[in-house]
mmCIF file of C-alpha atoms and ligand atoms in Angstrom:
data_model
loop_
_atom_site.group_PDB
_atom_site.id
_atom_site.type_symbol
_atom_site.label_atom_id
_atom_site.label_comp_id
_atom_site.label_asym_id
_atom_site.label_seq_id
_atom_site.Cartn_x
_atom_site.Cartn_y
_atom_site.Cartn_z
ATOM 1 C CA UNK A 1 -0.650 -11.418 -29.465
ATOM 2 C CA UNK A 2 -2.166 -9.491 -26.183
ATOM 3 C CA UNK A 3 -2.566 -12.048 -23.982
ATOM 4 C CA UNK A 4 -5.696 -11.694 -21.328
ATOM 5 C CA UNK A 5 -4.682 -12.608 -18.011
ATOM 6 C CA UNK A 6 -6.803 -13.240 -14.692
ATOM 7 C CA UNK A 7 -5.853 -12.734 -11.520
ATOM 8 C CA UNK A 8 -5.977 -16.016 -9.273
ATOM 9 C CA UNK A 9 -7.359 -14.187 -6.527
ATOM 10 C CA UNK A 10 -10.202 -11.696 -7.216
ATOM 11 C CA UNK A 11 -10.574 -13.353 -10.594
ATOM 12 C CA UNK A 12 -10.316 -9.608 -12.532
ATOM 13 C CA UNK A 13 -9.004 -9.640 -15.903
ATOM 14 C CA UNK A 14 -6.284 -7.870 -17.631
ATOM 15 C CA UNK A 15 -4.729 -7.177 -21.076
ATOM 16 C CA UNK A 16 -1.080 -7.769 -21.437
ATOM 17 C CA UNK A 17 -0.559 -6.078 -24.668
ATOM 18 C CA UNK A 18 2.826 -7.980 -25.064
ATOM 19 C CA UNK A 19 3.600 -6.628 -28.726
ATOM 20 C CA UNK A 20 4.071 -3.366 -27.362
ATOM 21 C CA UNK A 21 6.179 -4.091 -24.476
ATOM 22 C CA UNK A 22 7.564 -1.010 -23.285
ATOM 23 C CA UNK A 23 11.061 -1.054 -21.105
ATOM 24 C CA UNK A 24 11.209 1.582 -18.508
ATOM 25 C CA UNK A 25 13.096 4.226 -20.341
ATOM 26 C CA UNK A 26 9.590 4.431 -22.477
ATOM 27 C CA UNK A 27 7.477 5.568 -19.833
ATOM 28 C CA UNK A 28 8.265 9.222 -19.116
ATOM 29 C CA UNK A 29 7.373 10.226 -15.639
ATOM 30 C CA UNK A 30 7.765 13.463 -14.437
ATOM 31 C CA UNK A 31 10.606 13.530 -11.751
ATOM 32 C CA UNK A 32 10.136 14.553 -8.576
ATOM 33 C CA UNK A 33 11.520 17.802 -8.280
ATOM 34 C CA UNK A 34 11.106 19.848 -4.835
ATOM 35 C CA UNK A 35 9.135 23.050 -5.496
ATOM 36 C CA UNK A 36 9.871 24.427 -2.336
ATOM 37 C CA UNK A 37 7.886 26.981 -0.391
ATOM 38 C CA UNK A 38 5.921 26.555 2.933
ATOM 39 C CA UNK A 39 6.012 23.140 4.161
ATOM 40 C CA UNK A 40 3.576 22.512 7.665
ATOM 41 C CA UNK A 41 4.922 19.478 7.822
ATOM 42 C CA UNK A 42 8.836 20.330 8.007
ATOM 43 C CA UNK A 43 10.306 20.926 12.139
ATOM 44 C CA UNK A 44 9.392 24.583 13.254
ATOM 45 C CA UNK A 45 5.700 24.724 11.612
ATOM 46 C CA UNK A 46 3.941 21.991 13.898
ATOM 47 C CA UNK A 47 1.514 24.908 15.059
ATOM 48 C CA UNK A 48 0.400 24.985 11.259
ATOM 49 C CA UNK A 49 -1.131 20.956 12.244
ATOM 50 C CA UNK A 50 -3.855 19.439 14.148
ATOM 51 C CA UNK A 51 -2.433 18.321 17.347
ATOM 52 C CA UNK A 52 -0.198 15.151 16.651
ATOM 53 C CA UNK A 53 -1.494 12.026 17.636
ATOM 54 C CA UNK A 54 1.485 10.202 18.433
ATOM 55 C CA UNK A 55 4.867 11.319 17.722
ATOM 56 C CA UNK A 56 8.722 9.728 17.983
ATOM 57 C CA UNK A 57 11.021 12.374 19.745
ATOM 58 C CA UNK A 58 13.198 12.049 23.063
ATOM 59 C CA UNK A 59 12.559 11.584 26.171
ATOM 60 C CA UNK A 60 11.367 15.190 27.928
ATOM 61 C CA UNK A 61 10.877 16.467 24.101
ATOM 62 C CA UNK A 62 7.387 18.405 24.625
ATOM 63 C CA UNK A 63 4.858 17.631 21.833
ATOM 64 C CA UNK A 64 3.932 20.030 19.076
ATOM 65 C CA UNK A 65 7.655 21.116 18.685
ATOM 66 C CA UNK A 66 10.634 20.240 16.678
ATOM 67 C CA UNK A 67 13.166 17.292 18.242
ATOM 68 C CA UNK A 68 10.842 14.458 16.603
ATOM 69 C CA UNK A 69 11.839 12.022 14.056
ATOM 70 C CA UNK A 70 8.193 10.893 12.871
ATOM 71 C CA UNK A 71 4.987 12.482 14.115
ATOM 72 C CA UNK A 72 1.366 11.791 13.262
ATOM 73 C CA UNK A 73 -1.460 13.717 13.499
ATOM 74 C CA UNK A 74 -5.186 14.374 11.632
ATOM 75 C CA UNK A 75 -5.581 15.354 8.338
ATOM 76 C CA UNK A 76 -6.416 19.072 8.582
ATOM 77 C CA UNK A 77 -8.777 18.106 5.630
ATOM 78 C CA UNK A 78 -10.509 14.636 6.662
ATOM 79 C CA UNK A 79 -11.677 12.714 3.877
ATOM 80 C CA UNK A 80 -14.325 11.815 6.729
ATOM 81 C CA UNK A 81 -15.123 12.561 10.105
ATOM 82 C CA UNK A 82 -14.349 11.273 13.542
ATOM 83 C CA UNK A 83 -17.061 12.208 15.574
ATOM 84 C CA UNK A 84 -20.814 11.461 15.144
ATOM 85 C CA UNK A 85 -22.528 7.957 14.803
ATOM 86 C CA UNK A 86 -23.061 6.252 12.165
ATOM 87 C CA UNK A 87 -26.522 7.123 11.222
ATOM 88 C CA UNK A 88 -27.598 4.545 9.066
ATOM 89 C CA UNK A 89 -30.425 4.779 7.513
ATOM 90 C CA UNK A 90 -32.722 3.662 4.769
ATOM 91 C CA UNK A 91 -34.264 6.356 1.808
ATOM 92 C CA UNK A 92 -36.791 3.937 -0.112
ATOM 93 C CA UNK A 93 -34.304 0.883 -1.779
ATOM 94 C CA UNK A 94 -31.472 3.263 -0.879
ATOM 95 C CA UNK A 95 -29.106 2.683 1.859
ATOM 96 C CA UNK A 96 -26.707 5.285 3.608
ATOM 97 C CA UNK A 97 -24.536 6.208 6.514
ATOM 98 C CA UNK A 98 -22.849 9.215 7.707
ATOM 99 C CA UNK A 99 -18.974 9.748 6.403
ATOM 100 C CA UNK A 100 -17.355 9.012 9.722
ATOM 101 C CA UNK A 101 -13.416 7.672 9.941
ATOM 102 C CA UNK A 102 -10.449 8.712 10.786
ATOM 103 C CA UNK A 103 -8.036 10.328 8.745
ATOM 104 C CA UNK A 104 -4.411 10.538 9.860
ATOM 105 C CA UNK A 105 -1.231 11.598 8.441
ATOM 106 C CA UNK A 106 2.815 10.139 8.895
ATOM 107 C CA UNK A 107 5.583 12.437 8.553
ATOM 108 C CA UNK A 108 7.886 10.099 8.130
ATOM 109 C CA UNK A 109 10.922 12.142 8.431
ATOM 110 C CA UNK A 110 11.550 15.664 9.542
ATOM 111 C CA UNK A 111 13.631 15.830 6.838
ATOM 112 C CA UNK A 112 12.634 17.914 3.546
ATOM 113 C CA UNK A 113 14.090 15.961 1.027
ATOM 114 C CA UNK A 114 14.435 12.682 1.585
ATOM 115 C CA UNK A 115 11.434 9.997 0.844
ATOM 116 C CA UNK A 116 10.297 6.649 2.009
ATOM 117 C CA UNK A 117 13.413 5.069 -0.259
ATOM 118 C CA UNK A 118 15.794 7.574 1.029
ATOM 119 C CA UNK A 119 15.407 7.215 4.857
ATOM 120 C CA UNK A 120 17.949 5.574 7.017
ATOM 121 C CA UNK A 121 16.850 2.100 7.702
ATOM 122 C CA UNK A 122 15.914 2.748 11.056
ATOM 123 C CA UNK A 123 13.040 5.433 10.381
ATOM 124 C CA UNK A 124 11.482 3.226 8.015
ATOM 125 C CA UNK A 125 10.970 1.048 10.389
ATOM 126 C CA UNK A 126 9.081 3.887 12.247
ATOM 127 C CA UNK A 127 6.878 4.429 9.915
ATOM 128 C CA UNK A 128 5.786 0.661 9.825
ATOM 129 C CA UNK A 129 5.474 0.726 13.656
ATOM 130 C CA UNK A 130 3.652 3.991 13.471
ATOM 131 C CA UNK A 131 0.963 2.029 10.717
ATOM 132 C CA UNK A 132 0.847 -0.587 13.451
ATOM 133 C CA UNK A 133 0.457 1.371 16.669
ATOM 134 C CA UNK A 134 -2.261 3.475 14.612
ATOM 135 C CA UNK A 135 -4.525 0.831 13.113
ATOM 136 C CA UNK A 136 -4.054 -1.171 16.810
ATOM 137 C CA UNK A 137 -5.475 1.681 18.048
ATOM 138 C CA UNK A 138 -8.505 2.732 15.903
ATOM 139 C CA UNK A 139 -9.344 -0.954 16.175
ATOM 140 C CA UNK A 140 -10.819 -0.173 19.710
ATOM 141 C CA UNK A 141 -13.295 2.078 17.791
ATOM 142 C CA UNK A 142 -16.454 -0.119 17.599
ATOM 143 C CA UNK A 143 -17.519 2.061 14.694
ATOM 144 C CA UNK A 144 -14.609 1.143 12.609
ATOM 145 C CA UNK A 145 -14.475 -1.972 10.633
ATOM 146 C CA UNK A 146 -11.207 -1.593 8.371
ATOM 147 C CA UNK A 147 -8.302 0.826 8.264
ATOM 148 C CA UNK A 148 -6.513 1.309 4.994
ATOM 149 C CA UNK A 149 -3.203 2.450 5.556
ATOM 150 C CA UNK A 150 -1.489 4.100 2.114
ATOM 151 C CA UNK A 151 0.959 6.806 0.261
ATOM 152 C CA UNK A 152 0.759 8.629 -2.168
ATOM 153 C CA UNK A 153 4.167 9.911 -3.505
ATOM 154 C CA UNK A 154 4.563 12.578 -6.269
ATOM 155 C CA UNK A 155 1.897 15.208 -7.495
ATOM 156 C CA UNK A 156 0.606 12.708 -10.011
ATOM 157 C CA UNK A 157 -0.364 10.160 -7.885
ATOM 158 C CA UNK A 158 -2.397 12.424 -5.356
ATOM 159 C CA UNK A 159 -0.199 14.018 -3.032
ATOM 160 C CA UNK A 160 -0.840 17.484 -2.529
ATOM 161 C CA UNK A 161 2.611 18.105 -0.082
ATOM 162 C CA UNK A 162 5.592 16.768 -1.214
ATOM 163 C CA UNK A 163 7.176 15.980 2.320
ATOM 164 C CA UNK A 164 7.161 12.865 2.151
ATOM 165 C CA UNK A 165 3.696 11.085 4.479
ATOM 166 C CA UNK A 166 1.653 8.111 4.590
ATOM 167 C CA UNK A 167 -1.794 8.234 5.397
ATOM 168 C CA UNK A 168 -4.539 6.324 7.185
ATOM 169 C CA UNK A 169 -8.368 5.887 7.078
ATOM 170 C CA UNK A 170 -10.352 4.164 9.168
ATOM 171 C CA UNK A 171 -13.316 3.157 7.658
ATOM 172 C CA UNK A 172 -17.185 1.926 8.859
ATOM 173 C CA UNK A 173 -16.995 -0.394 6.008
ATOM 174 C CA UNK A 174 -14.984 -3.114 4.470
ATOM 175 C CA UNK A 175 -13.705 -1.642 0.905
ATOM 176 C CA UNK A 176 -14.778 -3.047 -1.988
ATOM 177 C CA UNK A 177 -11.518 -4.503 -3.339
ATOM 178 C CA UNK A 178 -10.774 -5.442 0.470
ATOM 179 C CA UNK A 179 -14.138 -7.212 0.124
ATOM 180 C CA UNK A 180 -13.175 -9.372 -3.134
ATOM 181 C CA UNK A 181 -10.310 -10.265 -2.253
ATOM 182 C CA UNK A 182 -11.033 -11.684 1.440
ATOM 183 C CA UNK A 183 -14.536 -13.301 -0.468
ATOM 184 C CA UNK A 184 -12.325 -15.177 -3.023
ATOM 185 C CA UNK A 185 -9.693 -15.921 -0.681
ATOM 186 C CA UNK A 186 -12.180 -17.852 1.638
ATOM 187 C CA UNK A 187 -13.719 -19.221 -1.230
ATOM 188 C CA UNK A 188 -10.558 -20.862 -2.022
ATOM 189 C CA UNK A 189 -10.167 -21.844 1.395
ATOM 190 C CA UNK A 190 -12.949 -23.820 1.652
ATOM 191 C CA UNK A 191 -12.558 -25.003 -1.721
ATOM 192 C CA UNK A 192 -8.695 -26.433 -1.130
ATOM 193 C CA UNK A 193 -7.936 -25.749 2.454
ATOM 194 C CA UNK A 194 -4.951 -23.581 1.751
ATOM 195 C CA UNK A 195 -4.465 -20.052 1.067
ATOM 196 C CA UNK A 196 -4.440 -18.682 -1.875
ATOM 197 C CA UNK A 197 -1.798 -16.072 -1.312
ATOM 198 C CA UNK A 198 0.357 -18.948 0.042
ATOM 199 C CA UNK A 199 -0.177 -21.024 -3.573
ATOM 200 C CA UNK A 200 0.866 -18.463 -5.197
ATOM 201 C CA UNK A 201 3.729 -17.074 -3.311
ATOM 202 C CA UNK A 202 5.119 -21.083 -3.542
ATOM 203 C CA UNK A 203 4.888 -21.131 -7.185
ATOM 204 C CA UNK A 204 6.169 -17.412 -7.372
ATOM 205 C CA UNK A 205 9.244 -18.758 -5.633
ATOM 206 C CA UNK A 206 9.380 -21.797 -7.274
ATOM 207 C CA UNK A 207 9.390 -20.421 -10.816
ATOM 208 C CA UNK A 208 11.360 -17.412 -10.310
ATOM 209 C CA UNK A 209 9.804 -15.777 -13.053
ATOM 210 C CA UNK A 210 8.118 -12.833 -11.399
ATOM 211 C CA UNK A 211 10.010 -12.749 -8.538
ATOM 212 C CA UNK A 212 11.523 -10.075 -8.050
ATOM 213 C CA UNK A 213 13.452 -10.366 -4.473
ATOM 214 C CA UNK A 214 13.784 -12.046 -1.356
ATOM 215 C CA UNK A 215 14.603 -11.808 2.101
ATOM 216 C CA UNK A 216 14.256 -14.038 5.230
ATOM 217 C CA UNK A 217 10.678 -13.286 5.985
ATOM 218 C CA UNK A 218 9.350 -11.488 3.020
ATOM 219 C CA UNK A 219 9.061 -11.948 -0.655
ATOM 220 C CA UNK A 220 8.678 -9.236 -3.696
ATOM 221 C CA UNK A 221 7.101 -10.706 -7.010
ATOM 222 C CA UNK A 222 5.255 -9.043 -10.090
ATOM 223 C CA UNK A 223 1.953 -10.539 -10.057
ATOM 224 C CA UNK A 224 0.840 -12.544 -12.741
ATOM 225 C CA UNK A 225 -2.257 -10.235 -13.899
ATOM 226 C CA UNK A 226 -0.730 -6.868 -12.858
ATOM 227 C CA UNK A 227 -3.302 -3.978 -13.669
ATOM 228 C CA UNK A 228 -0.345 -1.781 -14.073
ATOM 229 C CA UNK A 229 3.247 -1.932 -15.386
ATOM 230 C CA UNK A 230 5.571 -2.840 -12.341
ATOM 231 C CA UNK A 231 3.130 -3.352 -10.330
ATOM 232 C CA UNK A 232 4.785 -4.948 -7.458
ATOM 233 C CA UNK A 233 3.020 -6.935 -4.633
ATOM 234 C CA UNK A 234 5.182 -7.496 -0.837
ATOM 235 C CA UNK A 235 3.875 -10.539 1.099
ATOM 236 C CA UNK A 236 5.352 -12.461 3.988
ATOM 237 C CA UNK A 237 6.596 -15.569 3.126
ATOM 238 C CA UNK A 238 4.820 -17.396 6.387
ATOM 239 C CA UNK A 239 1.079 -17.174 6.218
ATOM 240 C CA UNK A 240 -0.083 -14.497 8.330
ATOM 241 C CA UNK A 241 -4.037 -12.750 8.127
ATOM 242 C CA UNK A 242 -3.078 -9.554 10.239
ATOM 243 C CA UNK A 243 -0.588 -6.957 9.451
ATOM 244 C CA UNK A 244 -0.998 -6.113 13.371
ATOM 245 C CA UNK A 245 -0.112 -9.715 14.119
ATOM 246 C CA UNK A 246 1.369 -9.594 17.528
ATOM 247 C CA UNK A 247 5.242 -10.393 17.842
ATOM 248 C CA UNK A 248 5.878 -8.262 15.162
ATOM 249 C CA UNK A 249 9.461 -7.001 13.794
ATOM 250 C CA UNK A 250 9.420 -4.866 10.782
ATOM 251 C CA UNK A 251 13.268 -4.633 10.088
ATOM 252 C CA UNK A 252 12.926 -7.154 6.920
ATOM 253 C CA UNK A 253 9.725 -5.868 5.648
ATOM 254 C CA UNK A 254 11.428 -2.140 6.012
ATOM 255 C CA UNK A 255 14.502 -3.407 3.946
ATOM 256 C CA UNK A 256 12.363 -5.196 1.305
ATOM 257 C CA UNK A 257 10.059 -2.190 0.769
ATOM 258 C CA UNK A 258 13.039 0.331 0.573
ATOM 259 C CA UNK A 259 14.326 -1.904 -1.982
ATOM 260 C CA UNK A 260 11.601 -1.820 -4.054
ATOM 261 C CA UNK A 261 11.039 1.767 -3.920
ATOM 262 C CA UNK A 262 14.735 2.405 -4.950
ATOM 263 C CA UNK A 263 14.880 0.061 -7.653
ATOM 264 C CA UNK A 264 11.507 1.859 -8.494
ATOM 265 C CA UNK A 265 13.413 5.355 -8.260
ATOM 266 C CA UNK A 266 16.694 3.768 -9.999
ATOM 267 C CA UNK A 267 14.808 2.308 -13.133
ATOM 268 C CA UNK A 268 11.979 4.440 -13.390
ATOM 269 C CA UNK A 269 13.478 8.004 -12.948
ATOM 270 C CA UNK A 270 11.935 8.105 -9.130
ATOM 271 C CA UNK A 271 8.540 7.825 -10.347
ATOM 272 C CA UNK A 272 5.023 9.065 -8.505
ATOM 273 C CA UNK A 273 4.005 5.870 -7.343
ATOM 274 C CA UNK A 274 1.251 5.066 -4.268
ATOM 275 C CA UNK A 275 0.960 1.647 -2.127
ATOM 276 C CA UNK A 276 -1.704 0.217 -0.105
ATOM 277 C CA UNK A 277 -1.577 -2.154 2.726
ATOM 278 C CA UNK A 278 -4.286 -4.744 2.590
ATOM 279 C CA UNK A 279 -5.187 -7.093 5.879
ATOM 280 C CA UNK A 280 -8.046 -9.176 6.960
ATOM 281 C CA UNK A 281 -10.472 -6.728 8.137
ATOM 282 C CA UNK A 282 -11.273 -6.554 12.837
ATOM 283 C CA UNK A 283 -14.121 -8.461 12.489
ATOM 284 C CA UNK A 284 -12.318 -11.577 10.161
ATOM 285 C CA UNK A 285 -9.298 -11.085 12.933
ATOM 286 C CA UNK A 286 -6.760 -13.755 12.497
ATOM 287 C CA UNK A 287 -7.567 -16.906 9.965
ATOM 288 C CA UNK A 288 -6.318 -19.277 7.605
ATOM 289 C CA UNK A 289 -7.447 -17.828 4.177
ATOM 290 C CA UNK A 290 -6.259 -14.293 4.430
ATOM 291 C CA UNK A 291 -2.747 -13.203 3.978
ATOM 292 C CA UNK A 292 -1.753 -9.611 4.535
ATOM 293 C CA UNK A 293 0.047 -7.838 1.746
ATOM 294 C CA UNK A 294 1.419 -4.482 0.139
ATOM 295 C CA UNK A 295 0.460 -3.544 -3.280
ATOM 296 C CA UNK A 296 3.155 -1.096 -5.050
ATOM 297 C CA UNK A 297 1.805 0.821 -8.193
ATOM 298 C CA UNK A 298 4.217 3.766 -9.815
ATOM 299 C CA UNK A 299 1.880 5.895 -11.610
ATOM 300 C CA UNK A 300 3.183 5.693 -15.337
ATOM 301 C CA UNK A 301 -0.090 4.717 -17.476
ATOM 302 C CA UNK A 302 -3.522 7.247 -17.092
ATOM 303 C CA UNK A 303 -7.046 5.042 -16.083
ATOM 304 C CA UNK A 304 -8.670 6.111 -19.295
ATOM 305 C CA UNK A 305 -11.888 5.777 -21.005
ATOM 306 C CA UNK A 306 -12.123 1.937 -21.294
ATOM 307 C CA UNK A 307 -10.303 1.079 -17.922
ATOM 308 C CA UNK A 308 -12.694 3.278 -16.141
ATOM 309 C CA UNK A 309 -15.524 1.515 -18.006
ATOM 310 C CA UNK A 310 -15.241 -1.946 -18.024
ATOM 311 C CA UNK A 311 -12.852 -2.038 -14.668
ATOM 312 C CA UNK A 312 -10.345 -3.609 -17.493
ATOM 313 C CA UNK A 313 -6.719 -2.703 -17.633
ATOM 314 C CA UNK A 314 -4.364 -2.329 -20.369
ATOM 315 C CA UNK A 315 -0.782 -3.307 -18.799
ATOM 316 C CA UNK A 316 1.931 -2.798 -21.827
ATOM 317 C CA UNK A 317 4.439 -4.314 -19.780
ATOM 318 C CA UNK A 318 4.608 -8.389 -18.882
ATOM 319 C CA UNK A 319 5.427 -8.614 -15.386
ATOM 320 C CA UNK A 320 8.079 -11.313 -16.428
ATOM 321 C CA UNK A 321 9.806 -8.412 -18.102
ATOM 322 C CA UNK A 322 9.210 -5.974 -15.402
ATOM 323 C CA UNK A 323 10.455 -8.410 -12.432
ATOM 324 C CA UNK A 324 13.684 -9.016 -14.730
ATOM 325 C CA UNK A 325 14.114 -5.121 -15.214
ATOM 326 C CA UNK A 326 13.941 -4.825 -11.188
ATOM 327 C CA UNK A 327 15.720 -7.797 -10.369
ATOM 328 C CA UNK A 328 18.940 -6.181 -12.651
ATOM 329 C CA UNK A 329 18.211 -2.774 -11.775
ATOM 330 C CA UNK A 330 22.031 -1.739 -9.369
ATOM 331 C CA UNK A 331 20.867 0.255 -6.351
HETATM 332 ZN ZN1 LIG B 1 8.693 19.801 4.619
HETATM 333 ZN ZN1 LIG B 2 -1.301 -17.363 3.309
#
């Protein structure tokens, strides 16, 4: 029998068709093979991008040159725009705003052909101190009220240049998902005094069953209602609202989320895949009932008709099977 599932937290629904349960080998996914050509990102063709931002190179190293190891800069083709107010306004019932944000980019390695699985160590640990340095700076923007930092990886999940980059937008609103899950979380709060993300991460690691690995600080489990097969969800194991919590180390969540992306590439045939991080928006700052969080999908199912309709997913694979296929997978 399917089996409908809902997710504890934003309380969405999904259809675990478990009768079909497909093992990885069943979902085809179109490798990742470098095409080659012109790359602006790759060391020599910085003149090709926006100024960078912020980049990692040595000391005396001038900017907009090769010698870096990770550089940021604009999108050359903002999703929004950085200058301008706001401009809200009213047009009868109708409300709107100007598209104002920031859109940045993360090379994350001068380096062609390697990905976010494939870096040393060290350099993805860059790229999470890059994401942190970044949104702790567009905070100061009063205009801003979130920044959504994610990747896409792989022509089929939305990347249009196939060095591997992360991107981030800063946004004058609060995304909707953002938005359901802080509302339920608090709900919960006030409801139990504890947070929700904390529940389940206890009974995650309690059970086993979805759990998918471990380190000191940071835990890996298939959720319970994933919308997607192997969806995987990265929390910290201590409760903690803001991914720019101060103190911060990011060697064990860059070993946890290299993990997961190999066992993604070992089991899944490196697979197009994109991840968000989610944390409590400025304005919530840090509070009890939020807990900050990376959501892994690989891109192996379409969104079709009824998905897109009814906001109702169709996951063939049981996150009990998929944690077990990641927990065995040899990397
Ligand atoms: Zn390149
Ligand atoms: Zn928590």
């Amino acid at each position: 029998m399917p089996e409908l599932r809902k997710d504890p937290i934003v309380g969405r629904w999904v259809i675990i068709s478990v009768e079909r349960g497909k093992r990885p080998s069943d979902f085809v996914s179109p490798s990742q093979r470098k095409k080659g050509g012109f790359c602006p990102f790759c060391p020599g063709n910085e003149y090709t991008t926006p100024p960078e931002i912020m980049a990692f190179r040595p000391p005396g190293s001038p900017g907009n040159s090769p010698g870096w190891t990770l550089r940021v800069m604009p999108n050359k083709f903002p999703a929004l725009q950085i200058y301008g107010d706001l401009g809200k306004t009213g047009e009868g019932i109708f409300d709107k705003m100007n598209g104002i944000g920031a859109h940045e980019v993360i090379v994350e390695t001068p380096d062609h052909n390697l990905s976010l699985a494939t870096i040393p160590a060290k350099a993805a640990e860059d790229v999470l101190w890059a994401c942190y340095y970044r949104m702790t700076d567009l905070r100061k923007d009063e205009r801003f009220k979130y920044v959504l930092v994610f990747k896409n990886e792989g022509e089929a999940a939305g990347a249009t240049l196939e060095h591997t980059h992360t991107q981030i937008i800063a946004l004058p609103i609060i995304p909707k998902l953002v938005k359901e899950e802080l509302d339920a979380a608090k709900r919960h709060y006030e409801f139990k005094e504890r947070c929700i993300f904390c529940d389940v991460i206890n009974q995650e690691l309690e059970s086993g069953k979805r759990l998918i690995y471990e380190n000191a600080g940071y835990v890996a489990i298939a959720p319970f209602a994933p919308r997607a097969p192997f969806e995987t969800w990265i929390l910290p194991k201590k409760h903690e609202s803001m991914f720019t919590a101060p103190d911060k180390s990011f060697s064990e969540l860059a070993e946890i989320l290299q993990r997961i992306l190999r066992q993604f590439d070992r089991i899944l045939d490196t697979p197009p895949y994109n991840f968000v991080i989610h944390t409590s928006p400025f304005h919530d700052g840090v509070n009890d009932y939020y807990h900050w969080h990376i959501e892994l999908v690989p891109k192996l199912t379409k969104i079709a008709g009824f998905e897109w309709g009814s906001g109702f997913y169709i996951n063939p694979t049981p996150p009990e099977e998929s944690a077990k296929f990641m927990r065995e997978a040899k990397i």
